[in-house]
PDB file of C-alpha atoms and ligand atoms in Angstrom:
ATOM      1  CA  MET A   1      59.732  46.338  10.500  1.00  0.00           C
ATOM      2  CA  LYS A   2      57.005  48.790  11.427  1.00  0.00           C
ATOM      3  CA  VAL A   3      53.544  48.139  12.830  1.00  0.00           C
ATOM      4  CA  VAL A   4      50.882  50.582  11.634  1.00  0.00           C
ATOM      5  CA  TYR A   5      48.334  50.930  14.415  1.00  0.00           C
ATOM      6  CA  SER A   6      46.052  53.422  16.116  1.00  0.00           C
ATOM      7  CA  GLU A   7      44.146  52.957  19.366  1.00  0.00           C
ATOM      8  CA  ARG A   8      41.168  54.213  17.383  1.00  0.00           C
ATOM      9  CA  PHE A   9      41.144  50.846  15.554  1.00  0.00           C
ATOM     10  CA  ALA A  10      39.922  49.375  18.842  1.00  0.00           C
ATOM     11  CA  GLU A  11      36.864  51.661  19.024  1.00  0.00           C
ATOM     12  CA  ARG A  12      33.475  50.004  19.119  1.00  0.00           C
ATOM     13  CA  TYR A  13      31.173  50.173  16.135  1.00  0.00           C
ATOM     14  CA  THR A  14      28.145  48.213  15.068  1.00  0.00           C
ATOM     15  CA  THR A  15      29.198  45.051  13.270  1.00  0.00           C
ATOM     16  CA  ASN A  16      29.177  41.288  13.686  1.00  0.00           C
ATOM     17  CA  PRO A  17      30.182  40.651  17.334  1.00  0.00           C
ATOM     18  CA  VAL A  18      33.062  38.361  16.270  1.00  0.00           C
ATOM     19  CA  GLU A  19      34.765  41.385  14.689  1.00  0.00           C
ATOM     20  CA  SER A  20      35.588  42.739  18.146  1.00  0.00           C
ATOM     21  CA  PRO A  21      38.027  45.469  19.259  1.00  0.00           C
ATOM     22  CA  ASP A  22      40.182  42.776  20.888  1.00  0.00           C
ATOM     23  CA  ARG A  23      41.101  41.611  17.379  1.00  0.00           C
ATOM     24  CA  VAL A  24      43.541  44.521  17.186  1.00  0.00           C
ATOM     25  CA  ARG A  25      43.960  45.487  20.850  1.00  0.00           C
ATOM     26  CA  LEU A  26      45.490  42.155  21.901  1.00  0.00           C
ATOM     27  CA  PRO A  27      47.863  41.767  18.916  1.00  0.00           C
ATOM     28  CA  ALA A  28      49.027  45.369  19.488  1.00  0.00           C
ATOM     29  CA  ARG A  29      50.087  44.392  23.023  1.00  0.00           C
ATOM     30  CA  GLU A  30      51.798  41.286  21.691  1.00  0.00           C
ATOM     31  CA  LEU A  31      53.796  43.356  19.184  1.00  0.00           C
ATOM     32  CA  ALA A  32      54.845  45.954  21.761  1.00  0.00           C
ATOM     33  CA  GLY A  33      58.553  45.499  20.985  1.00  0.00           C
ATOM     34  CA  TYR A  34      58.176  46.811  17.436  1.00  0.00           C
ATOM     35  CA  GLU A  35      58.155  50.407  16.235  1.00  0.00           C
ATOM     36  CA  PHE A  36      54.570  51.635  15.927  1.00  0.00           C
ATOM     37  CA  VAL A  37      53.430  54.164  13.336  1.00  0.00           C
ATOM     38  CA  GLU A  38      50.170  56.105  13.561  1.00  0.00           C
ATOM     39  CA  PRO A  39      48.081  56.007  10.354  1.00  0.00           C
ATOM     40  CA  PRO A  40      46.265  58.946   8.782  1.00  0.00           C
ATOM     41  CA  GLN A  41      42.727  58.608   7.414  1.00  0.00           C
ATOM     42  CA  ALA A  42      42.785  57.629   3.751  1.00  0.00           C
ATOM     43  CA  SER A  43      41.847  60.536   1.508  1.00  0.00           C
ATOM     44  CA  LEU A  44      38.506  60.384  -0.287  1.00  0.00           C
ATOM     45  CA  GLU A  45      40.512  60.906  -3.452  1.00  0.00           C
ATOM     46  CA  ASP A  46      42.489  57.666  -2.908  1.00  0.00           C
ATOM     47  CA  VAL A  47      39.318  55.792  -1.917  1.00  0.00           C
ATOM     48  CA  SER A  48      37.481  57.075  -4.998  1.00  0.00           C
ATOM     49  CA  ARG A  49      40.081  55.414  -7.205  1.00  0.00           C
ATOM     50  CA  ILE A  50      38.616  52.081  -6.048  1.00  0.00           C
ATOM     51  CA  HIS A  51      35.047  52.674  -4.838  1.00  0.00           C
ATOM     52  CA  SER A  52      32.066  54.377  -6.432  1.00  0.00           C
ATOM     53  CA  ARG A  53      30.658  57.563  -4.945  1.00  0.00           C
ATOM     54  CA  GLU A  54      27.413  55.695  -4.211  1.00  0.00           C
ATOM     55  CA  HIS A  55      29.253  52.986  -2.309  1.00  0.00           C
ATOM     56  CA  ILE A  56      31.165  55.532  -0.205  1.00  0.00           C
ATOM     57  CA  GLU A  57      27.853  57.265   0.556  1.00  0.00           C
ATOM     58  CA  ARG A  58      26.294  53.977   1.706  1.00  0.00           C
ATOM     59  CA  VAL A  59      29.277  53.339   4.020  1.00  0.00           C
ATOM     60  CA  ARG A  60      28.764  56.840   5.424  1.00  0.00           C
ATOM     61  CA  GLU A  61      25.045  56.185   6.003  1.00  0.00           C
ATOM     62  CA  LYS A  62      25.923  53.045   7.999  1.00  0.00           C
ATOM     63  CA  GLY A  63      28.105  55.215  10.236  1.00  0.00           C
ATOM     64  CA  MET A  64      31.191  53.282   9.142  1.00  0.00           C
ATOM     65  CA  LEU A  65      33.009  55.804   6.991  1.00  0.00           C
ATOM     66  CA  ALA A  66      35.360  57.126   9.696  1.00  0.00           C
ATOM     67  CA  PRO A  67      36.604  53.699  10.894  1.00  0.00           C
ATOM     68  CA  ALA A  68      36.809  52.399   7.316  1.00  0.00           C
ATOM     69  CA  LEU A  69      38.817  55.439   6.167  1.00  0.00           C
ATOM     70  CA  LEU A  70      41.226  54.984   9.059  1.00  0.00           C
ATOM     71  CA  ALA A  71      41.716  51.280   8.227  1.00  0.00           C
ATOM     72  CA  ALA A  72      42.340  52.154   4.567  1.00  0.00           C
ATOM     73  CA  GLY A  73      44.747  54.871   5.694  1.00  0.00           C
ATOM     74  CA  GLY A  74      46.604  52.269   7.742  1.00  0.00           C
ATOM     75  CA  ALA A  75      47.019  50.054   4.691  1.00  0.00           C
ATOM     76  CA  CYS A  76      48.228  53.042   2.642  1.00  0.00           C
ATOM     77  CA  ARG A  77      50.761  53.999   5.302  1.00  0.00           C
ATOM     78  CA  ALA A  78      52.053  50.389   5.336  1.00  0.00           C
ATOM     79  CA  ALA A  79      52.393  50.476   1.531  1.00  0.00           C
ATOM     80  CA  GLU A  80      54.357  53.731   1.735  1.00  0.00           C
ATOM     81  CA  ILE A  81      56.751  52.183   4.247  1.00  0.00           C
ATOM     82  CA  ALA A  82      57.140  49.143   1.971  1.00  0.00           C
ATOM     83  CA  LEU A  83      57.927  51.342  -1.030  1.00  0.00           C
ATOM     84  CA  ARG A  84      60.825  52.774   0.971  1.00  0.00           C
ATOM     85  CA  GLY A  85      62.162  49.229   1.352  1.00  0.00           C
ATOM     86  CA  GLU A  86      61.052  48.440   4.889  1.00  0.00           C
ATOM     87  CA  ALA A  87      58.509  45.776   5.866  1.00  0.00           C
ATOM     88  CA  ALA A  88      55.243  46.881   7.493  1.00  0.00           C
ATOM     89  CA  PHE A  89      52.220  45.241   9.089  1.00  0.00           C
ATOM     90  CA  ALA A  90      48.966  47.227   9.209  1.00  0.00           C
ATOM     91  CA  LEU A  91      47.045  46.073  12.295  1.00  0.00           C
ATOM     92  CA  VAL A  92      43.680  47.461  11.220  1.00  0.00           C
ATOM     93  CA  ARG A  93      39.951  46.861  11.448  1.00  0.00           C
ATOM     94  CA  PRO A  94      37.433  46.704   9.838  1.00  0.00           C
ATOM     95  CA  PRO A  95      38.858  44.243   7.286  1.00  0.00           C
ATOM     96  CA  GLY A  96      38.534  44.889   3.561  1.00  0.00           C
ATOM     97  CA  HIS A  97      38.991  42.036   1.100  1.00  0.00           C
ATOM     98  CA  HIS A  98      35.255  41.363   0.565  1.00  0.00           C
ATOM     99  CA  ALA A  99      34.662  44.971  -0.496  1.00  0.00           C
ATOM    100  CA  ALA A 100      34.241  45.446  -4.254  1.00  0.00           C
ATOM    101  CA  SER A 101      33.956  48.771  -6.075  1.00  0.00           C
ATOM    102  CA  ASP A 102      30.237  49.097  -5.529  1.00  0.00           C
ATOM    103  CA  HIS A 103      29.271  46.660  -2.797  1.00  0.00           C
ATOM    104  CA  ALA A 104      30.635  45.019   0.306  1.00  0.00           C
ATOM    105  CA  TRP A 105      29.856  42.153   2.661  1.00  0.00           C
ATOM    106  CA  GLY A 106      31.551  39.995   5.291  1.00  0.00           C
ATOM    107  CA  MET A 107      32.297  42.763   7.818  1.00  0.00           C
ATOM    108  CA  CYS A 108      34.187  44.715   5.105  1.00  0.00           C
ATOM    109  CA  TYR A 109      33.396  48.274   3.941  1.00  0.00           C
ATOM    110  CA  LEU A 110      36.338  49.678   1.986  1.00  0.00           C
ATOM    111  CA  ASN A 111      38.973  47.458   0.399  1.00  0.00           C
ATOM    112  CA  ASN A 112      42.038  48.453   2.418  1.00  0.00           C
ATOM    113  CA  VAL A 113      44.563  46.435   0.417  1.00  0.00           C
ATOM    114  CA  ALA A 114      43.142  47.504  -2.953  1.00  0.00           C
ATOM    115  CA  ILE A 115      43.211  51.195  -2.006  1.00  0.00           C
ATOM    116  CA  ALA A 116      46.822  50.868  -0.833  1.00  0.00           C
ATOM    117  CA  VAL A 117      47.907  48.905  -3.915  1.00  0.00           C
ATOM    118  CA  ARG A 118      46.313  51.416  -6.286  1.00  0.00           C
ATOM    119  CA  MET A 119      48.069  54.251  -4.457  1.00  0.00           C
ATOM    120  CA  ALA A 120      51.375  52.355  -4.631  1.00  0.00           C
ATOM    121  CA  LEU A 121      50.937  51.681  -8.357  1.00  0.00           C
ATOM    122  CA  ASP A 122      50.472  55.400  -8.916  1.00  0.00           C
ATOM    123  CA  ARG A 123      53.567  56.185  -6.858  1.00  0.00           C
ATOM    124  CA  MET A 124      55.622  53.583  -8.709  1.00  0.00           C
ATOM    125  CA  GLY A 125      54.505  55.076 -12.000  1.00  0.00           C
ATOM    126  CA  GLY A 126      56.868  54.198 -14.843  1.00  0.00           C
ATOM    127  CA  GLY A 127      59.448  52.554 -12.624  1.00  0.00           C
ATOM    128  CA  MET A 128      61.145  52.495  -9.252  1.00  0.00           C
ATOM    129  CA  GLY A 129      64.386  53.705 -10.822  1.00  0.00           C
ATOM    130  CA  GLY A 130      63.237  57.256 -11.363  1.00  0.00           C
ATOM    131  CA  GLU A 131      62.421  56.751 -15.029  1.00  0.00           C
ATOM    132  CA  ALA A 132      60.169  59.256 -16.736  1.00  0.00           C
ATOM    133  CA  GLU A 133      56.476  58.401 -16.512  1.00  0.00           C
ATOM    134  CA  GLY A 134      54.965  56.834 -19.575  1.00  0.00           C
ATOM    135  CA  PRO A 135      51.908  58.246 -21.286  1.00  0.00           C
ATOM    136  CA  LYS A 136      48.847  58.273 -19.027  1.00  0.00           C
ATOM    137  CA  GLU A 137      46.486  55.428 -19.706  1.00  0.00           C
ATOM    138  CA  ALA A 138      42.973  56.704 -20.030  1.00  0.00           C
ATOM    139  CA  GLY A 139      39.715  55.217 -18.857  1.00  0.00           C
ATOM    140  CA  LEU A 140      38.989  52.044 -16.984  1.00  0.00           C
ATOM    141  CA  GLY A 141      40.109  49.632 -19.679  1.00  0.00           C
ATOM    142  CA  ARG A 142      42.625  46.863 -19.380  1.00  0.00           C
ATOM    143  CA  ARG A 143      45.910  47.976 -17.869  1.00  0.00           C
ATOM    144  CA  ARG A 144      48.958  46.433 -19.421  1.00  0.00           C
ATOM    145  CA  GLY A 145      51.431  44.633 -17.206  1.00  0.00           C
ATOM    146  CA  GLY A 146      55.117  44.194 -17.835  1.00  0.00           C
ATOM    147  CA  GLY A 147      57.594  47.021 -17.890  1.00  0.00           C
ATOM    148  CA  SER A 148      59.623  47.849 -14.852  1.00  0.00           C
ATOM    149  CA  GLY A 149      58.419  49.008 -11.528  1.00  0.00           C
ATOM    150  CA  GLY A 150      54.676  48.603 -11.728  1.00  0.00           C
ATOM    151  CA  ARG A 151      53.692  45.087 -10.832  1.00  0.00           C
ATOM    152  CA  VAL A 152      52.137  44.000  -7.560  1.00  0.00           C
ATOM    153  CA  LEU A 153      51.553  40.522  -6.192  1.00  0.00           C
ATOM    154  CA  ILE A 154      48.754  40.278  -3.627  1.00  0.00           C
ATOM    155  CA  VAL A 155      48.891  37.085  -1.576  1.00  0.00           C
ATOM    156  CA  ASP A 156      45.610  36.550   0.281  1.00  0.00           C
ATOM    157  CA  ILE A 157      46.045  34.036   3.113  1.00  0.00           C
ATOM    158  CA  ASP A 158      42.598  34.585   4.659  1.00  0.00           C
ATOM    159  CA  LEU A 159      40.383  31.509   4.940  1.00  0.00           C
ATOM    160  CA  HIS A 160      37.859  33.168   2.661  1.00  0.00           C
ATOM    161  CA  PHE A 161      38.301  33.996  -1.020  1.00  0.00           C
ATOM    162  CA  GLY A 162      39.109  37.696  -1.426  1.00  0.00           C
ATOM    163  CA  ASP A 163      36.340  38.273  -3.940  1.00  0.00           C
ATOM    164  CA  GLY A 164      36.317  42.060  -3.576  1.00  0.00           C
ATOM    165  CA  THR A 165      40.006  42.417  -4.369  1.00  0.00           C
ATOM    166  CA  VAL A 166      39.760  40.032  -7.312  1.00  0.00           C
ATOM    167  CA  SER A 167      36.833  41.922  -8.820  1.00  0.00           C
ATOM    168  CA  ILE A 168      38.565  45.308  -8.383  1.00  0.00           C
ATOM    169  CA  PHE A 169      41.745  44.256 -10.199  1.00  0.00           C
ATOM    170  CA  ARG A 170      40.119  41.906 -12.705  1.00  0.00           C
ATOM    171  CA  TRP A 171      41.161  44.061 -15.653  1.00  0.00           C
ATOM    172  CA  ASP A 172      44.451  45.310 -14.294  1.00  0.00           C
ATOM    173  CA  GLU A 173      47.312  43.189 -15.583  1.00  0.00           C
ATOM    174  CA  ARG A 174      49.779  44.922 -13.291  1.00  0.00           C
ATOM    175  CA  VAL A 175      48.214  43.137 -10.317  1.00  0.00           C
ATOM    176  CA  ARG A 176      48.352  39.401  -9.737  1.00  0.00           C
ATOM    177  CA  ILE A 177      46.330  37.905  -6.887  1.00  0.00           C
ATOM    178  CA  ALA A 178      46.962  34.547  -5.258  1.00  0.00           C
ATOM    179  CA  ASN A 179      44.170  33.382  -2.967  1.00  0.00           C
ATOM    180  CA  VAL A 180      46.089  30.688  -1.146  1.00  0.00           C
ATOM    181  CA  GLY A 181      44.061  27.678  -0.120  1.00  0.00           C
ATOM    182  CA  ALA A 182      40.877  29.094  -1.562  1.00  0.00           C
ATOM    183  CA  ILE A 183      41.557  27.656  -5.009  1.00  0.00           C
ATOM    184  CA  ASP A 184      38.107  28.851  -5.985  1.00  0.00           C
ATOM    185  CA  PRO A 185      35.132  30.257  -4.096  1.00  0.00           C
ATOM    186  CA  GLY A 186      34.005  26.640  -3.592  1.00  0.00           C
ATOM    187  CA  PHE A 187      36.622  26.328  -0.819  1.00  0.00           C
ATOM    188  CA  ASP A 188      38.718  23.441  -2.047  1.00  0.00           C
ATOM    189  CA  TYR A 189      41.157  24.322   0.739  1.00  0.00           C
ATOM    190  CA  LEU A 190      39.363  21.826   2.917  1.00  0.00           C
ATOM    191  CA  THR A 191      41.220  19.079   1.087  1.00  0.00           C
ATOM    192  CA  LEU A 192      44.643  20.633   1.825  1.00  0.00           C
ATOM    193  CA  ASP A 193      47.036  19.742   4.605  1.00  0.00           C
ATOM    194  CA  PRO A 194      49.350  22.426   6.070  1.00  0.00           C
ATOM    195  CA  ALA A 195      52.235  21.384   3.787  1.00  0.00           C
ATOM    196  CA  GLY A 196      49.985  21.708   0.744  1.00  0.00           C
ATOM    197  CA  TYR A 197      48.856  25.130   1.903  1.00  0.00           C
ATOM    198  CA  ILE A 198      52.414  26.366   2.478  1.00  0.00           C
ATOM    199  CA  GLY A 199      53.379  24.917  -0.905  1.00  0.00           C
ATOM    200  CA  GLN A 200      50.765  27.170  -2.489  1.00  0.00           C
ATOM    201  CA  VAL A 201      52.344  30.198  -0.817  1.00  0.00           C
ATOM    202  CA  GLU A 202      55.751  29.161  -2.153  1.00  0.00           C
ATOM    203  CA  ARG A 203      54.397  28.696  -5.679  1.00  0.00           C
ATOM    204  CA  ALA A 204      52.533  32.010  -5.649  1.00  0.00           C
ATOM    205  CA  VAL A 205      55.799  33.828  -4.942  1.00  0.00           C
ATOM    206  CA  ALA A 206      57.990  31.676  -7.177  1.00  0.00           C
ATOM    207  CA  GLU A 207      55.750  31.930 -10.224  1.00  0.00           C
ATOM    208  CA  SER A 208      55.286  35.723 -10.164  1.00  0.00           C
ATOM    209  CA  GLU A 209      57.308  38.747 -11.162  1.00  0.00           C
ATOM    210  CA  PHE A 210      56.524  41.743  -8.967  1.00  0.00           C
ATOM    211  CA  ASP A 211      57.905  45.028  -7.712  1.00  0.00           C
ATOM    212  CA  LEU A 212      55.847  45.132  -4.505  1.00  0.00           C
ATOM    213  CA  LEU A 213      54.353  42.344  -2.404  1.00  0.00           C
ATOM    214  CA  ALA A 214      51.071  42.963  -0.571  1.00  0.00           C
ATOM    215  CA  VAL A 215      49.552  40.433   1.814  1.00  0.00           C
ATOM    216  CA  SER A 216      45.892  40.200   2.781  1.00  0.00           C
ATOM    217  CA  ALA A 217      46.732  38.685   6.137  1.00  0.00           C
ATOM    218  CA  GLY A 218      43.704  36.874   7.499  1.00  0.00           C
ATOM    219  CA  PHE A 219      44.256  34.279  10.202  1.00  0.00           C
ATOM    220  CA  ASP A 220      40.942  32.395  10.210  1.00  0.00           C
ATOM    221  CA  THR A 221      42.631  29.313   8.702  1.00  0.00           C
ATOM    222  CA  TYR A 222      44.212  28.864  12.162  1.00  0.00           C
ATOM    223  CA  LEU A 223      43.886  25.446  13.801  1.00  0.00           C
ATOM    224  CA  LEU A 224      41.410  26.656  16.467  1.00  0.00           C
ATOM    225  CA  ASP A 225      39.607  29.166  14.224  1.00  0.00           C
ATOM    226  CA  TRP A 226      37.016  28.364  11.537  1.00  0.00           C
ATOM    227  CA  GLY A 227      39.551  26.917   9.083  1.00  0.00           C
ATOM    228  CA  GLY A 228      41.106  24.426  11.507  1.00  0.00           C
ATOM    229  CA  LEU A 229      44.330  23.979   9.557  1.00  0.00           C
ATOM    230  CA  LEU A 230      47.434  26.055  10.319  1.00  0.00           C
ATOM    231  CA  ASP A 231      49.337  26.293  13.599  1.00  0.00           C
ATOM    232  CA  LEU A 232      51.431  29.164  14.918  1.00  0.00           C
ATOM    233  CA  SER A 233      54.668  27.860  13.417  1.00  0.00           C
ATOM    234  CA  ASP A 234      52.942  27.587  10.018  1.00  0.00           C
ATOM    235  CA  TYR A 235      52.156  31.320  10.147  1.00  0.00           C
ATOM    236  CA  GLU A 236      55.787  32.101  10.979  1.00  0.00           C
ATOM    237  CA  GLU A 237      56.863  29.914   8.047  1.00  0.00           C
ATOM    238  CA  ILE A 238      54.412  31.679   5.702  1.00  0.00           C
ATOM    239  CA  GLY A 239      55.739  35.069   6.837  1.00  0.00           C
ATOM    240  CA  ARG A 240      59.303  33.915   6.204  1.00  0.00           C
ATOM    241  CA  ILE A 241      58.498  32.585   2.699  1.00  0.00           C
ATOM    242  CA  LEU A 242      56.862  35.895   1.786  1.00  0.00           C
ATOM    243  CA  LYS A 243      59.795  37.892   3.162  1.00  0.00           C
ATOM    244  CA  GLU A 244      62.356  35.820   1.267  1.00  0.00           C
ATOM    245  CA  GLY A 245      60.309  36.057  -1.922  1.00  0.00           C
ATOM    246  CA  ALA A 246      60.133  39.848  -1.604  1.00  0.00           C
ATOM    247  CA  GLU A 247      63.858  40.071  -0.912  1.00  0.00           C
ATOM    248  CA  GLU A 248      64.589  37.949  -3.965  1.00  0.00           C
ATOM    249  CA  ARG A 249      62.176  39.692  -6.350  1.00  0.00           C
ATOM    250  CA  CYS A 250      61.642  43.285  -5.267  1.00  0.00           C
ATOM    251  CA  SER A 251      64.378  44.422  -2.869  1.00  0.00           C
ATOM    252  CA  GLY A 252      62.233  43.390   0.082  1.00  0.00           C
ATOM    253  CA  ARG A 253      59.341  45.806  -0.586  1.00  0.00           C
ATOM    254  CA  ARG A 254      56.487  44.145   1.304  1.00  0.00           C
ATOM    255  CA  PHE A 255      53.541  44.942   3.536  1.00  0.00           C
ATOM    256  CA  ALA A 256      50.689  43.037   5.099  1.00  0.00           C
ATOM    257  CA  VAL A 257      47.215  44.153   6.167  1.00  0.00           C
ATOM    258  CA  LEU A 258      45.044  42.339   8.716  1.00  0.00           C
ATOM    259  CA  GLU A 259      41.881  40.764   7.297  1.00  0.00           C
ATOM    260  CA  GLY A 260      39.987  38.033   9.201  1.00  0.00           C
ATOM    261  CA  GLY A 261      40.900  35.938  12.238  1.00  0.00           C
ATOM    262  CA  TYR A 262      38.456  35.502  15.109  1.00  0.00           C
ATOM    263  CA  HIS A 263      39.967  33.158  17.684  1.00  0.00           C
ATOM    264  CA  GLN A 264      41.490  34.628  20.852  1.00  0.00           C
ATOM    265  CA  ASP A 265      44.867  33.315  19.666  1.00  0.00           C
ATOM    266  CA  LEU A 266      44.777  35.830  16.791  1.00  0.00           C
ATOM    267  CA  ARG A 267      47.401  37.820  18.688  1.00  0.00           C
ATOM    268  CA  LEU A 268      49.766  34.841  18.580  1.00  0.00           C
ATOM    269  CA  CYS A 269      49.026  34.147  14.897  1.00  0.00           C
ATOM    270  CA  VAL A 270      49.864  37.768  14.053  1.00  0.00           C
ATOM    271  CA  LYS A 271      53.019  37.660  16.178  1.00  0.00           C
ATOM    272  CA  GLY A 272      54.176  34.440  14.495  1.00  0.00           C
ATOM    273  CA  PHE A 273      53.540  35.833  11.029  1.00  0.00           C
ATOM    274  CA  VAL A 274      55.332  39.107  11.826  1.00  0.00           C
ATOM    275  CA  ARG A 275      58.310  37.229  13.245  1.00  0.00           C
ATOM    276  CA  GLY A 276      58.732  35.459   9.904  1.00  0.00           C
ATOM    277  CA  PHE A 277      57.842  38.511   7.803  1.00  0.00           C
ATOM    278  CA  GLU A 278      60.123  41.078   9.511  1.00  0.00           C
TER     279      GLU A 278
HETATM  280 ZN1   ZN R   1      38.014  35.363   6.474  1.00  0.00          ZN
END
């Protein structure tokens, strides 16, 4: 289990005050026993696979390109570690799952998970078993799923629906996305109890075939955060379910990337999740 983290993630930048440097600084201290890996900045080439040139330019004009590239680079590094068969948690900010190809909101700028998943799909190519690559698919049309080695399950456990990620992969059949709890953007999760929520995580894993598991790990469904639902042991249980699902389906290839989570206990939520996920 590796933690992808840079002290630069805790730098100050202009954003909503709840998205504070302590969101990564305190969990990093809590995870001190794990092996830490420094992320590189994501390359503009990798980012351009997901975001339009105009969008990247707007992020630059807001002064957010450097921190956003580093967060995306953290997610990519975590995906690379996962492809080698080891679990990884990218402790990054700013978050990413509300960033679509050409627009972003909700304290997100670049879609960290989407950039990492697209990079991983390219690396996996025709299969994890070293098979020859199939013919290149041209254009932005529908990507066919199936085949070996090129399917990703993204489990989004943030309180909020990961609309950016869903819109980015809408036409890509290699990628399945489960927004746990957020059955639809109308937030039906409010009717769930913790057991119902955890049951959705179990079903998402059980009902999917995948070669890599990615987790948009937001913790704002925590009991004392906005969602008011899950306790620390629930996050450990969710991490464990995701680990066991990855071990069963894809030789354990799994990584998680921090999304939301705004209560001071975020550090404990992350630690609980990692304990189950490692
Ligand atoms: Zn959220």
